[in-house]
Tab-separated table of C-alpha atoms and ligand atoms in Angstrom:
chain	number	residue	atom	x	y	z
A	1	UNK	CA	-4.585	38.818	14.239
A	2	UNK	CA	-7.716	37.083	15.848
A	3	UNK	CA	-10.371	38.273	18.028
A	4	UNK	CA	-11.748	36.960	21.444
A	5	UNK	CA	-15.484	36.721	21.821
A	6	UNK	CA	-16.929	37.859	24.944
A	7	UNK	CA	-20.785	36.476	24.434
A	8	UNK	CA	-22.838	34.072	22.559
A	9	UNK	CA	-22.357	33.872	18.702
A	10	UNK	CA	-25.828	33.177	18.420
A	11	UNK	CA	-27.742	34.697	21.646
A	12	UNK	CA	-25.709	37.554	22.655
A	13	UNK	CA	-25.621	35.998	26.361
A	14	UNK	CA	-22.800	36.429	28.504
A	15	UNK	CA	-20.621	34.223	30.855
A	16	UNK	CA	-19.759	31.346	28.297
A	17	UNK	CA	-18.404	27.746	29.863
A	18	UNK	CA	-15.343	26.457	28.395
A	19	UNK	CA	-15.291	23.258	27.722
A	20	UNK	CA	-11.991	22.448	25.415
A	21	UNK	CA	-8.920	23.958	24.434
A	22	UNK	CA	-6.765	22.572	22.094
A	23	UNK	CA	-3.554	25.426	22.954
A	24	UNK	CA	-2.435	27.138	19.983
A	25	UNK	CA	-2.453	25.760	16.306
A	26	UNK	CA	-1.280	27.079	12.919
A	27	UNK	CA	-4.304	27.415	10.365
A	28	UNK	CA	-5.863	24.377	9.251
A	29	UNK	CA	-6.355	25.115	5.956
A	30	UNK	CA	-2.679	27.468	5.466
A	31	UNK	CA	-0.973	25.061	3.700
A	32	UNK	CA	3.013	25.894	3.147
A	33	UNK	CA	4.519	26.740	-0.370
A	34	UNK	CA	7.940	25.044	-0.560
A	35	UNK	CA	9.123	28.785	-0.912
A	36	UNK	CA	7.644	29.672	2.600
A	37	UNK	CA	9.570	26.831	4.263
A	38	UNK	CA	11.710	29.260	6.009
A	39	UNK	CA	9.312	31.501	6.912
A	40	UNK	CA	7.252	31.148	10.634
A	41	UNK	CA	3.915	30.847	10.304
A	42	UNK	CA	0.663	32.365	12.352
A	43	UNK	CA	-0.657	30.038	15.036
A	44	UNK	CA	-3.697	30.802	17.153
A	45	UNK	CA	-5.275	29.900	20.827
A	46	UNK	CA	-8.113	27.368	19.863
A	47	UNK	CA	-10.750	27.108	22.649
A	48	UNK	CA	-14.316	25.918	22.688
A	49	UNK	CA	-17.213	27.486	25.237
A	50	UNK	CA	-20.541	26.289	25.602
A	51	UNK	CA	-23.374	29.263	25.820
A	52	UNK	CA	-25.974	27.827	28.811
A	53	UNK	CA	-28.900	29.784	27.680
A	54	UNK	CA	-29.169	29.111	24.074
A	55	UNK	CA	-26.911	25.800	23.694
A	56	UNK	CA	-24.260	26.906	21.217
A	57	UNK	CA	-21.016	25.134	21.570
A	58	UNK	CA	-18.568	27.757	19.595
A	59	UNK	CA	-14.794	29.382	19.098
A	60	UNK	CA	-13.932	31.550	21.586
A	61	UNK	CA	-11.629	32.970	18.762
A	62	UNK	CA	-12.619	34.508	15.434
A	63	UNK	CA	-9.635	34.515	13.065
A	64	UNK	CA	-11.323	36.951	10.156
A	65	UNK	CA	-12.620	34.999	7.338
A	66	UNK	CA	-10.417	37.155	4.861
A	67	UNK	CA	-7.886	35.796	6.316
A	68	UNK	CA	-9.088	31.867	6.423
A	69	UNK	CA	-10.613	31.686	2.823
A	70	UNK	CA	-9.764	34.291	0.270
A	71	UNK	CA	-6.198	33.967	-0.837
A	72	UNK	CA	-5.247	30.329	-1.840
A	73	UNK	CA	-8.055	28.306	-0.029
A	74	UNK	CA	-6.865	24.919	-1.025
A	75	UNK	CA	-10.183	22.851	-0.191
A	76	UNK	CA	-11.823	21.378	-3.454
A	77	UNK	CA	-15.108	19.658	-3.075
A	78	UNK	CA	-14.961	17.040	-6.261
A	79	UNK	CA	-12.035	15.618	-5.225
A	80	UNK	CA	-13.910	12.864	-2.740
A	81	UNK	CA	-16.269	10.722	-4.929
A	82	UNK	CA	-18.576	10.248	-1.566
A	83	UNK	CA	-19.216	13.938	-0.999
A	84	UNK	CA	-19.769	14.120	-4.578
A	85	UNK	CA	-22.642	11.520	-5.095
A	86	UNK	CA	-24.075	12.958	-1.471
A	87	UNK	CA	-24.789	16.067	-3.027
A	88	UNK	CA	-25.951	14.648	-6.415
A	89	UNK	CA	-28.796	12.461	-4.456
A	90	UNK	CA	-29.449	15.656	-2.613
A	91	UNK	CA	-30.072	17.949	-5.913
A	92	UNK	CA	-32.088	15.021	-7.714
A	93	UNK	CA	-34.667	14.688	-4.368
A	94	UNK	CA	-34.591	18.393	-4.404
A	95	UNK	CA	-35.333	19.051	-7.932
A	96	UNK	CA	-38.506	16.347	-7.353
A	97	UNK	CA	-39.358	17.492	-4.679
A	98	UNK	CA	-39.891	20.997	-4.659
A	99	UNK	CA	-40.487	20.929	-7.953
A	100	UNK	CA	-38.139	22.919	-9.896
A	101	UNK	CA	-37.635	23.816	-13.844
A	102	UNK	CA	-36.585	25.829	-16.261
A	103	UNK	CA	-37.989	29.574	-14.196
A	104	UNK	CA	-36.845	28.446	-10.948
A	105	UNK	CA	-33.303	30.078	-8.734
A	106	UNK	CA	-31.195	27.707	-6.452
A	107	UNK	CA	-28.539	29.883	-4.748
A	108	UNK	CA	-25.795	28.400	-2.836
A	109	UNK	CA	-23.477	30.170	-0.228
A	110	UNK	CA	-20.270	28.876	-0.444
A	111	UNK	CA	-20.737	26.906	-3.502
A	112	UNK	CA	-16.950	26.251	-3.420
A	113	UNK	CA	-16.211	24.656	-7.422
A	114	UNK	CA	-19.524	23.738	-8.270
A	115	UNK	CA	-19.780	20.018	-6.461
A	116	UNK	CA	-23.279	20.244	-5.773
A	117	UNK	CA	-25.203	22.794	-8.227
A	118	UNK	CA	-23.957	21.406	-11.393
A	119	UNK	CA	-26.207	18.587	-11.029
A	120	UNK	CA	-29.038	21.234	-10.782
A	121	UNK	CA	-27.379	23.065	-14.296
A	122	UNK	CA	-27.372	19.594	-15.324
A	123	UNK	CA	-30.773	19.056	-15.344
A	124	UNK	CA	-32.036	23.055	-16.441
A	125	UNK	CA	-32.353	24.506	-13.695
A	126	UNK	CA	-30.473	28.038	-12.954
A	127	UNK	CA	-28.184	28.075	-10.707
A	128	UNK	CA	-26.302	30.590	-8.334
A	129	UNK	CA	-23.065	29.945	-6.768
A	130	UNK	CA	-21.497	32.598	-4.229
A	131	UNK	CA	-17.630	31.498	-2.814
A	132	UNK	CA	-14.779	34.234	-1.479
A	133	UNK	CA	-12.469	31.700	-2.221
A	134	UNK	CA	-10.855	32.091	-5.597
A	135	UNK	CA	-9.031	28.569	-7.560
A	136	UNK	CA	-12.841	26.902	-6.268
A	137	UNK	CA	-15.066	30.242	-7.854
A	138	UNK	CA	-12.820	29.737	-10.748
A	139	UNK	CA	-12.997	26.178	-10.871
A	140	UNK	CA	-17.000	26.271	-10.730
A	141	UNK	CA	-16.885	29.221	-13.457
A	142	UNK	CA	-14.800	27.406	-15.782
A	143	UNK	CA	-17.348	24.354	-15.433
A	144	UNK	CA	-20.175	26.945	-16.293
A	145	UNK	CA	-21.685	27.240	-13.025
A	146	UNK	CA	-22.116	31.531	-12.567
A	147	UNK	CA	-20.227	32.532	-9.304
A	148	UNK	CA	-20.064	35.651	-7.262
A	149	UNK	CA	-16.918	35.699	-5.821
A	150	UNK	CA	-18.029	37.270	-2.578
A	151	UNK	CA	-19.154	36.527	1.256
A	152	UNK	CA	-22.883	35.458	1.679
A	153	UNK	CA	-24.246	38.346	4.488
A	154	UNK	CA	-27.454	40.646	5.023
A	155	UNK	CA	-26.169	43.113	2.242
A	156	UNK	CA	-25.188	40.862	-0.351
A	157	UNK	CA	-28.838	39.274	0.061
A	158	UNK	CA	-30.693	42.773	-0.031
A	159	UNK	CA	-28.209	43.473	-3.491
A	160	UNK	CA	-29.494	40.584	-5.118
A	161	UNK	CA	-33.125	41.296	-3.816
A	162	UNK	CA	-32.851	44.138	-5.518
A	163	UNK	CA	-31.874	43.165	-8.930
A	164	UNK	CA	-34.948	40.867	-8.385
A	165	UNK	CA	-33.382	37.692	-7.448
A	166	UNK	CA	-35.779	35.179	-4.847
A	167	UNK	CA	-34.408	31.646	-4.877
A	168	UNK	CA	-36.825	28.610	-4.767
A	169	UNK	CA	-33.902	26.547	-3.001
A	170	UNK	CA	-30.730	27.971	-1.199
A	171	UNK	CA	-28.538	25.564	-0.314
A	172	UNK	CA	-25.025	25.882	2.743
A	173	UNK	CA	-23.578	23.086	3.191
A	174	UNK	CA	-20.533	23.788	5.669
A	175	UNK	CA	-20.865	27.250	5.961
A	176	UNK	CA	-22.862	28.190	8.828
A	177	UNK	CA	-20.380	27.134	11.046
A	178	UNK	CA	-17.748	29.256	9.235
A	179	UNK	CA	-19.500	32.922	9.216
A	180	UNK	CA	-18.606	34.971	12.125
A	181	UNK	CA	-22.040	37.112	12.031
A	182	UNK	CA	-23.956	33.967	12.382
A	183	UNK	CA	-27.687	35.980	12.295
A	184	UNK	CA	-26.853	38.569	10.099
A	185	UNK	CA	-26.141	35.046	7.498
A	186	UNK	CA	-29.554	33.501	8.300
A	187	UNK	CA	-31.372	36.768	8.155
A	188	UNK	CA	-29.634	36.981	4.923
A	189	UNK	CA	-30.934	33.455	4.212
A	190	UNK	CA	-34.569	34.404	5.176
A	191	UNK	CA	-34.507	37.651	2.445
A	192	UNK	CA	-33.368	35.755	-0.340
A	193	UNK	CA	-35.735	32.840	0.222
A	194	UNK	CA	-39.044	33.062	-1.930
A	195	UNK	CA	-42.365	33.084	-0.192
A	196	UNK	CA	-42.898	28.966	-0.797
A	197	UNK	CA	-38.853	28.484	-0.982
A	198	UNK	CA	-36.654	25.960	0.981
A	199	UNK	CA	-33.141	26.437	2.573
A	200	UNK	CA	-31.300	23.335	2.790
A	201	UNK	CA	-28.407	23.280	5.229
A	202	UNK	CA	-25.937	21.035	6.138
A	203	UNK	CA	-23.507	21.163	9.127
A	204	UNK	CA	-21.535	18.633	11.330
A	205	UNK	CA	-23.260	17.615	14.652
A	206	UNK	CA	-21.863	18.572	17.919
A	207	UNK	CA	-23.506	15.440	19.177
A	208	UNK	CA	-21.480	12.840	16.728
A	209	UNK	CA	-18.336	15.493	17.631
A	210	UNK	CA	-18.546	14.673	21.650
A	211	UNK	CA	-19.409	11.128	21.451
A	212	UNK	CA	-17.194	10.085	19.187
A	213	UNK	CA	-13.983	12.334	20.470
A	214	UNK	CA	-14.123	14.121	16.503
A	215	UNK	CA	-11.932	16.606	18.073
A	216	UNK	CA	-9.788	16.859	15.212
A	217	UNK	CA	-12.779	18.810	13.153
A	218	UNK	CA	-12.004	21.538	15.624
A	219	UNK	CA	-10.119	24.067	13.685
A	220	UNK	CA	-10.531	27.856	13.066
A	221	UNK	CA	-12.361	28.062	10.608
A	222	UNK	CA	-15.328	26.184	12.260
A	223	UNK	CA	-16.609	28.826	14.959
A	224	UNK	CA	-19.770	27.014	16.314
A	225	UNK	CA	-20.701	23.121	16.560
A	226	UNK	CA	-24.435	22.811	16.032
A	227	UNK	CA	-27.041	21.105	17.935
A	228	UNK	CA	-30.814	21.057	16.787
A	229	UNK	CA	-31.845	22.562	19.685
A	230	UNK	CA	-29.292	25.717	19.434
A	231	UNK	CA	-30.187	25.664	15.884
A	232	UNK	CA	-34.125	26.019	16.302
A	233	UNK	CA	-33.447	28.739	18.316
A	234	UNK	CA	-31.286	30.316	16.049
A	235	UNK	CA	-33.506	29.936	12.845
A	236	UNK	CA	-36.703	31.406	15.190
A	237	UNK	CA	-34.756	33.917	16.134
A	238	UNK	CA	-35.328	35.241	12.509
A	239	UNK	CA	-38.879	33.898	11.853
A	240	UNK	CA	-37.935	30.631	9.978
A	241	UNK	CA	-39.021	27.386	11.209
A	242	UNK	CA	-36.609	24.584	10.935
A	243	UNK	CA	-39.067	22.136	9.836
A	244	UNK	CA	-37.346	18.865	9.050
A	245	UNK	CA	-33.895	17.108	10.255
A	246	UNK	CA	-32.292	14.533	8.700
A	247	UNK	CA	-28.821	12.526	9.585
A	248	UNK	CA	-25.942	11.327	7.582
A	249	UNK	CA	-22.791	9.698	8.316
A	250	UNK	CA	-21.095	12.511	5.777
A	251	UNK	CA	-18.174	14.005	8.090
A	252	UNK	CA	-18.276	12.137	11.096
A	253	UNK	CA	-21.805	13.019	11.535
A	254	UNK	CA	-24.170	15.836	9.906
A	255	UNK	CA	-27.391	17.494	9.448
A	256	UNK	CA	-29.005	18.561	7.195
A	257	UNK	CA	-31.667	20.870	7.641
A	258	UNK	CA	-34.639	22.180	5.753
A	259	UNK	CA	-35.737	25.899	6.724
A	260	UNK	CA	-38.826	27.267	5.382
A	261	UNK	CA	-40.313	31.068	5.912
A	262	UNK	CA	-43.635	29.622	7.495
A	263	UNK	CA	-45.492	26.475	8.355
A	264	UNK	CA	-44.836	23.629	11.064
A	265	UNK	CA	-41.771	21.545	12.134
A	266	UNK	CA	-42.580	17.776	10.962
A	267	UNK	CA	-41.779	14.817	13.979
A	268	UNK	CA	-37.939	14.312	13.194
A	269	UNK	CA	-37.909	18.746	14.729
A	270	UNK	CA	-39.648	17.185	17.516
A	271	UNK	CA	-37.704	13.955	18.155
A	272	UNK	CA	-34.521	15.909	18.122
A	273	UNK	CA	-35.331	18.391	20.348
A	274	UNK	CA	-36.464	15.730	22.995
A	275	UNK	CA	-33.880	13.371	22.426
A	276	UNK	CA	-31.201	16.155	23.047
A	277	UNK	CA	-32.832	17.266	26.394
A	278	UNK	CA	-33.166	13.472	27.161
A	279	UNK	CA	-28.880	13.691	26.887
A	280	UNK	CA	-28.509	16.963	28.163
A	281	UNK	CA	-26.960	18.744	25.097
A	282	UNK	CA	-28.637	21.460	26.151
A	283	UNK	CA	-26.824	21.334	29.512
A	284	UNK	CA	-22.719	22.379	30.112
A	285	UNK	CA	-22.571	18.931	32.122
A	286	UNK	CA	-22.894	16.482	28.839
A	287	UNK	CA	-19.506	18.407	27.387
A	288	UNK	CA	-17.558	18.183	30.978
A	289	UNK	CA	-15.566	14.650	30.122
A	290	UNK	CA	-14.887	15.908	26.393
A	291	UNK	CA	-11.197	17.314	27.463
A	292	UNK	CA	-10.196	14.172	29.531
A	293	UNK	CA	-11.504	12.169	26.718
A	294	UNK	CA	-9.283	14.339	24.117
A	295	UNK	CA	-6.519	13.860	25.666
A	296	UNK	CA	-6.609	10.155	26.651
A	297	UNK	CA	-7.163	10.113	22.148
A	298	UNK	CA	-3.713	12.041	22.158
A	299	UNK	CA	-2.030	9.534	24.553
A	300	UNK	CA	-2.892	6.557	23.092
A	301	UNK	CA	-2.605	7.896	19.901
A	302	UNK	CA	1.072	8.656	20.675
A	303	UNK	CA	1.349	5.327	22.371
A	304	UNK	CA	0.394	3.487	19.265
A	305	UNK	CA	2.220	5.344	17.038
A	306	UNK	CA	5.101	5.004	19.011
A	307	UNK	CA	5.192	1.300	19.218
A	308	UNK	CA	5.083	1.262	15.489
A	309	UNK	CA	7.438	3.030	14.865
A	310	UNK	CA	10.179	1.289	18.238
A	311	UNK	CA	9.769	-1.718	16.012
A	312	UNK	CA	11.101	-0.401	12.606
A	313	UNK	CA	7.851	0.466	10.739
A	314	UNK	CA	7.799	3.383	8.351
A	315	UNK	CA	4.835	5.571	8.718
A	316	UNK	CA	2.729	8.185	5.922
A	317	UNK	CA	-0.732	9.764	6.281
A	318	UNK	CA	-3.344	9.811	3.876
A	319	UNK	CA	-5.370	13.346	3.415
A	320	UNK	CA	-4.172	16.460	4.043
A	321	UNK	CA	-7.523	17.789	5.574
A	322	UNK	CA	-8.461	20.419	7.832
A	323	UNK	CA	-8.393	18.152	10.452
A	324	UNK	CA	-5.727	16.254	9.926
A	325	UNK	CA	-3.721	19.618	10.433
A	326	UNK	CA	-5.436	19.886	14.092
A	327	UNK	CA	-4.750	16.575	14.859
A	328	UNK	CA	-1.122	16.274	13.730
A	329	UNK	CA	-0.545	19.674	15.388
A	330	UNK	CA	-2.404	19.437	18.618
A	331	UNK	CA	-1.270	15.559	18.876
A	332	UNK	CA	2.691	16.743	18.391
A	333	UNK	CA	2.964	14.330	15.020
A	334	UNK	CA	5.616	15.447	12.669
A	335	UNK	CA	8.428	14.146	10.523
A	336	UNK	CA	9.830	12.319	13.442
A	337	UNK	CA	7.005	9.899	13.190
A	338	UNK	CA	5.718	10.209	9.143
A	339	UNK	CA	7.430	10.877	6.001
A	340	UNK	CA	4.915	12.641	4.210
A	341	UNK	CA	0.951	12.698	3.559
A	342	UNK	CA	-0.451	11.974	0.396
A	343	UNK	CA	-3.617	13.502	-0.772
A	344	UNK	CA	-5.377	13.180	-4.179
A	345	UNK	CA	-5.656	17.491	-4.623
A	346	UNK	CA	-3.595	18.083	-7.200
A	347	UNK	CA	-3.415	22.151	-5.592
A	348	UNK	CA	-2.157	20.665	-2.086
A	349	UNK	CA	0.475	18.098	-3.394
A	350	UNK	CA	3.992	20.013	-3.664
A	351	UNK	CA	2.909	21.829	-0.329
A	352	UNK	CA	3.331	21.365	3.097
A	353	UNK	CA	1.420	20.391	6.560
A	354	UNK	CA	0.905	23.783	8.252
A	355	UNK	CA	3.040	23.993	11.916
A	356	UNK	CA	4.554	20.507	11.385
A	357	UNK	CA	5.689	20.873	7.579
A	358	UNK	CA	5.275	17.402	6.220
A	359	UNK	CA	5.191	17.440	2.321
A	360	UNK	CA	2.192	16.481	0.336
A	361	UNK	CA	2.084	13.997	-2.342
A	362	UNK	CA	0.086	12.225	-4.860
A	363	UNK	CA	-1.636	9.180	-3.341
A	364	UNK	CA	0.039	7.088	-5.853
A	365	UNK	CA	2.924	7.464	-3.797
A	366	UNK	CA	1.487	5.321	-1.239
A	367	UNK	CA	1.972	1.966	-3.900
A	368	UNK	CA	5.319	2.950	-4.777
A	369	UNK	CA	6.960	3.560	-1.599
A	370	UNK	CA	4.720	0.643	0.225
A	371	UNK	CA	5.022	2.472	3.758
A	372	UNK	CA	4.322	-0.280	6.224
A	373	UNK	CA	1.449	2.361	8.311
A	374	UNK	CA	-0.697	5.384	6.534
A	375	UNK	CA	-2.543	7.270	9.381
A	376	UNK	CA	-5.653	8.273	8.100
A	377	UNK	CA	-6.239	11.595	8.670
A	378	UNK	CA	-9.308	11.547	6.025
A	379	UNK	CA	-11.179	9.142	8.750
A	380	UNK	CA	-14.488	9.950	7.337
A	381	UNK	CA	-13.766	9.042	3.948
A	382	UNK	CA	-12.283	5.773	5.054
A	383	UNK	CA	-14.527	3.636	3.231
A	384	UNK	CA	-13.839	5.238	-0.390
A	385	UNK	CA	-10.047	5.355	0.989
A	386	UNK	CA	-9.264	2.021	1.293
A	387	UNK	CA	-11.751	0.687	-1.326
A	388	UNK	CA	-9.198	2.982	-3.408
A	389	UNK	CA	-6.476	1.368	-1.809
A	390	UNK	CA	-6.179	-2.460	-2.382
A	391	UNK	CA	-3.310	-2.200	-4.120
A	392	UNK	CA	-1.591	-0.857	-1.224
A	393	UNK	CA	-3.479	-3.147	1.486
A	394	UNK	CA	-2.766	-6.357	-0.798
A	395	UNK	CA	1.002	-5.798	-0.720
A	396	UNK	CA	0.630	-5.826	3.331
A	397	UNK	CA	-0.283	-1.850	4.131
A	398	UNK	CA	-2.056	-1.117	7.064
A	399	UNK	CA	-3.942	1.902	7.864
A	400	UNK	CA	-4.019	3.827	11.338
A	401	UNK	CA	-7.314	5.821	12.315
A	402	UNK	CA	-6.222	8.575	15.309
A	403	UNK	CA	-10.596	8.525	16.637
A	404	UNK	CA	-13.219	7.634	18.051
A	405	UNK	CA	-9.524	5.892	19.673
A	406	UNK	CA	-6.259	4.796	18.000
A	407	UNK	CA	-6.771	1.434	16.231
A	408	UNK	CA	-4.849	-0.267	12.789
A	409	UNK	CA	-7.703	-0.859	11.248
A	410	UNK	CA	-8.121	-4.903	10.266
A	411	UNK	CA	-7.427	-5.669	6.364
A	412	UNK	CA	-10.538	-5.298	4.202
A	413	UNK	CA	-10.568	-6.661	1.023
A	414	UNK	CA	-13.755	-6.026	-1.471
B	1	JHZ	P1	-12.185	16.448	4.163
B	1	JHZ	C1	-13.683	19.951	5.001
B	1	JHZ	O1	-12.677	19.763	6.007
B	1	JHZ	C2	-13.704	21.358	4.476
B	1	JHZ	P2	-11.429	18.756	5.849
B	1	JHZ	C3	-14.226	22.372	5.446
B	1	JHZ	N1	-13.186	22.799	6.340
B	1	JHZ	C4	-15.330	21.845	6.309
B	1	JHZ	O2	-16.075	22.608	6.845
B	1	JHZ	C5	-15.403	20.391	6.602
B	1	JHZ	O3	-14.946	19.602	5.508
B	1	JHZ	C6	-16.744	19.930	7.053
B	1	JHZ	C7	-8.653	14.119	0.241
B	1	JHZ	N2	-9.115	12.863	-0.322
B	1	JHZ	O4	-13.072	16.774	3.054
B	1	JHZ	C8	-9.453	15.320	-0.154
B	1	JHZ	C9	-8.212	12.098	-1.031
B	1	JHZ	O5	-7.051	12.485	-1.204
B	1	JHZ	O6	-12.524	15.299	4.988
B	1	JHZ	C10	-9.248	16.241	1.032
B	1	JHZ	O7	-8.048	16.984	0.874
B	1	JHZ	N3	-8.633	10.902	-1.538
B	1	JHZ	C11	-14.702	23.573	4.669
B	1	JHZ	O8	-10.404	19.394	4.976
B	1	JHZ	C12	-9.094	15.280	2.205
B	1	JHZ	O9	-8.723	14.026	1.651
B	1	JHZ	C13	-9.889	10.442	-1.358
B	1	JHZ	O10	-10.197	9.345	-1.818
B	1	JHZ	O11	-11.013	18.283	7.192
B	1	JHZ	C14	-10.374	15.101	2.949
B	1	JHZ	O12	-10.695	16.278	3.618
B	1	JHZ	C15	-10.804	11.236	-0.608
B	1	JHZ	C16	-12.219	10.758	-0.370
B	1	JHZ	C17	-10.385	12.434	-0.104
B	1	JHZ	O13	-12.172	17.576	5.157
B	2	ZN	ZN1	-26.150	31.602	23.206
């Protein structure tokens, strides 16, 4: 069951522009049990829509979030080194920076198994975690980070505002983009936020998304694509003031923002917002050769692919992301083309691909079985990826990456 939005996420408005749709795809995330095999599964319409008066590039469809991340959500954090020491640099500047000890409260929303606040535990400070989904709560619990095993909204905040809780720092990274009440979430971020307190948020950019055809990260669990200028809106909207932007490669592209309950936007606010108007982000017009662009990856993604294969090669994957699901599914990849993916989660080896049901296996496979190709579905942890895998390269591997367009990537050797 999914629901079709008539107006804005963000802005209520009206009359939204499509832009993209990618037909219908199985969950990205719904990973098949070997037992399920001969079961169908759920697919759903995947469209995108730009909002004209406040900027928002979103999902026309909301698949609930019960359904996306409760029950067997098989996305752990630790498992790529790269996101890991991102969000250790992160805690250490924060911890400096805003100066926090022993009495202070960092929250996180979707804390998932702990990645980023047990480097806040690490160092004293007490820490809040607050995931739906259950193996990563359990995972953080077990590493002694306290989780509430919940959904972040208004009425969680105003429960923990009344046991007397104000955090110094809450931190959602990849989140925002996943809450279907978008301002009842940031109004809840506002409550829980003490009077000199920071949020620190983190989401891919819709601008890094268009220009380099990221199309892939389009899935249903990510219901809006954020620019800074439809996220200043949406933070004023609720009396915060985005005051600082910063940009890192993490993801194909992301923000991170700081929000603060008063005070003034600093000159990277200010620098965004002009160079976004400067490229029309803020206009339907800059989205309008997205679809043509898509597709072109798709042909020439099948083109290459193809080749490879007409001339004997033997084909894998490596990661069995979110968006690797999107891609193989929307692209039309499956086992006539790869034998299998291999991803380094232990809980989605043994499974399968949703919608095109290629098996999942440890990456060590990749050495063993010396498949000519890997498509790397992972593209944005490419550098860790094949740093990881000389062993593989050495013996004469070659890897695939489907965006920004279809290319075996040259050999790299350290
Ligand atoms: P990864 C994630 O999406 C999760 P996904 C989520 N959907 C979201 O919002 C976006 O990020 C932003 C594996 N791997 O993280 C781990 C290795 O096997 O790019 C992952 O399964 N070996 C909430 O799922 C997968 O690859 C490695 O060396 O699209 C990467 O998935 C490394 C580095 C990773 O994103
Ligand atoms: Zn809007």
């Amino acid at each position: 069951m999914h629901q079709v939005i008539s107006a804005c996420r963000s802005c209520g408005t009206g009359g939204l522009r499509p832009i993209l749709s990618l037909g219908e795809t199985p969950l990205a995330d719904a990973l098949v049990d070997p037992a399920r095999l001969d079961q169908p599964e759920a697919s759903y319409p995947l469209e995108v829509a730009f909002c004209a008066a406040c900027s928002l590039v979103q999902l026309k469809q909301t698949v609930s979030p019960e359904t996306l991340f409760t029950q067997d959500y098989p996305y752990y954090s630790s498992f790529s080194d790269t996101l890991v020491s991102h969000a250790r640099r992160n805690a250490e500047r924060l911890i400096t920076d805003e100066g926090l000890d022993q009495q202070s409260l960092v929250v996180e929303l979707a804390s998932n198994d702990g990645y980023l606040l047990r480097h806040f535990a690490a160092q004293g400070v007490p820490v809040l975690g607050i995931d739906p989904a259950e193996g990563p709560a359990r995972a953080a619990q077990e590493a002694g980070i306290p989780t509430l095993r919940a959904f972040f909204d208004r009425e969680l905040a105003a429960c923990l505002l009344a046991e007397g809780k104000r955090a110094e720092v809450v931190l959602a990274n990849n989140v925002l983009a996943h809450v279907p009440d978008l301002n009842g979430f940031v109004a809840g971020i506002g409550m829980l936020l003490a009077g000199s307190g920071v949020a620190v948020i983190e989401a891919p950019y819709v601008r890094d998304l268009i220009d380099r055809c990221e199309f892939d990260t389009i899935y249903h669990e990510h219901l809006c694509y954020f620019s800074v200028t439809a996220l200043n809106r949406l933070f004023a909207r609720h009396g915060l003031v985005l005051s600082r932007v910063e940009h890192y490669p993490l993801h194909g592209g992301s923000l991170r923002l700081f929000v603060r309950p008063g005070g003034e936007p600093d000159d990277t606010v200010r620098r965004y917002l002009a160079e976004e108007a400067e490229h029309g982000l803020d206009e339907v017009g800059y989205y309008r050769d997205f679809a043509a662009r898509v597709e072109q990856v798709k042909h020439d993604l099948l083109a290459l692919l193809g080749k490879l294969k007409a001339s004997g090669a033997r084909i894998a994957a490596y990661g069995a992301a979110a968006k690797g699901a999107t891609l193989l599914n929307y692209v039309g990849i499956g086992s006539e083309t790869l034998d299998y993916v291999v991803d380094r989660n232990v809980h989605k080896q043994g499974r399968f691909m949703p919608g095109v049901r290629l098996p999942i296996a440890d990456p060590a496979r990749l050495v063993a079985d010396q498949p000519d190709y890997v498509l790397l579905l992972a593209w944005n942890f490419a550098d860790e990826i094949l740093a990881q895998q000389q062993a593989y390269l050495r013996a004469g591997g070659r890897f695939v990456v489907p965006v920004p367009e279809p290319a075996v990537l040259e050999r790299s050797y350290p």
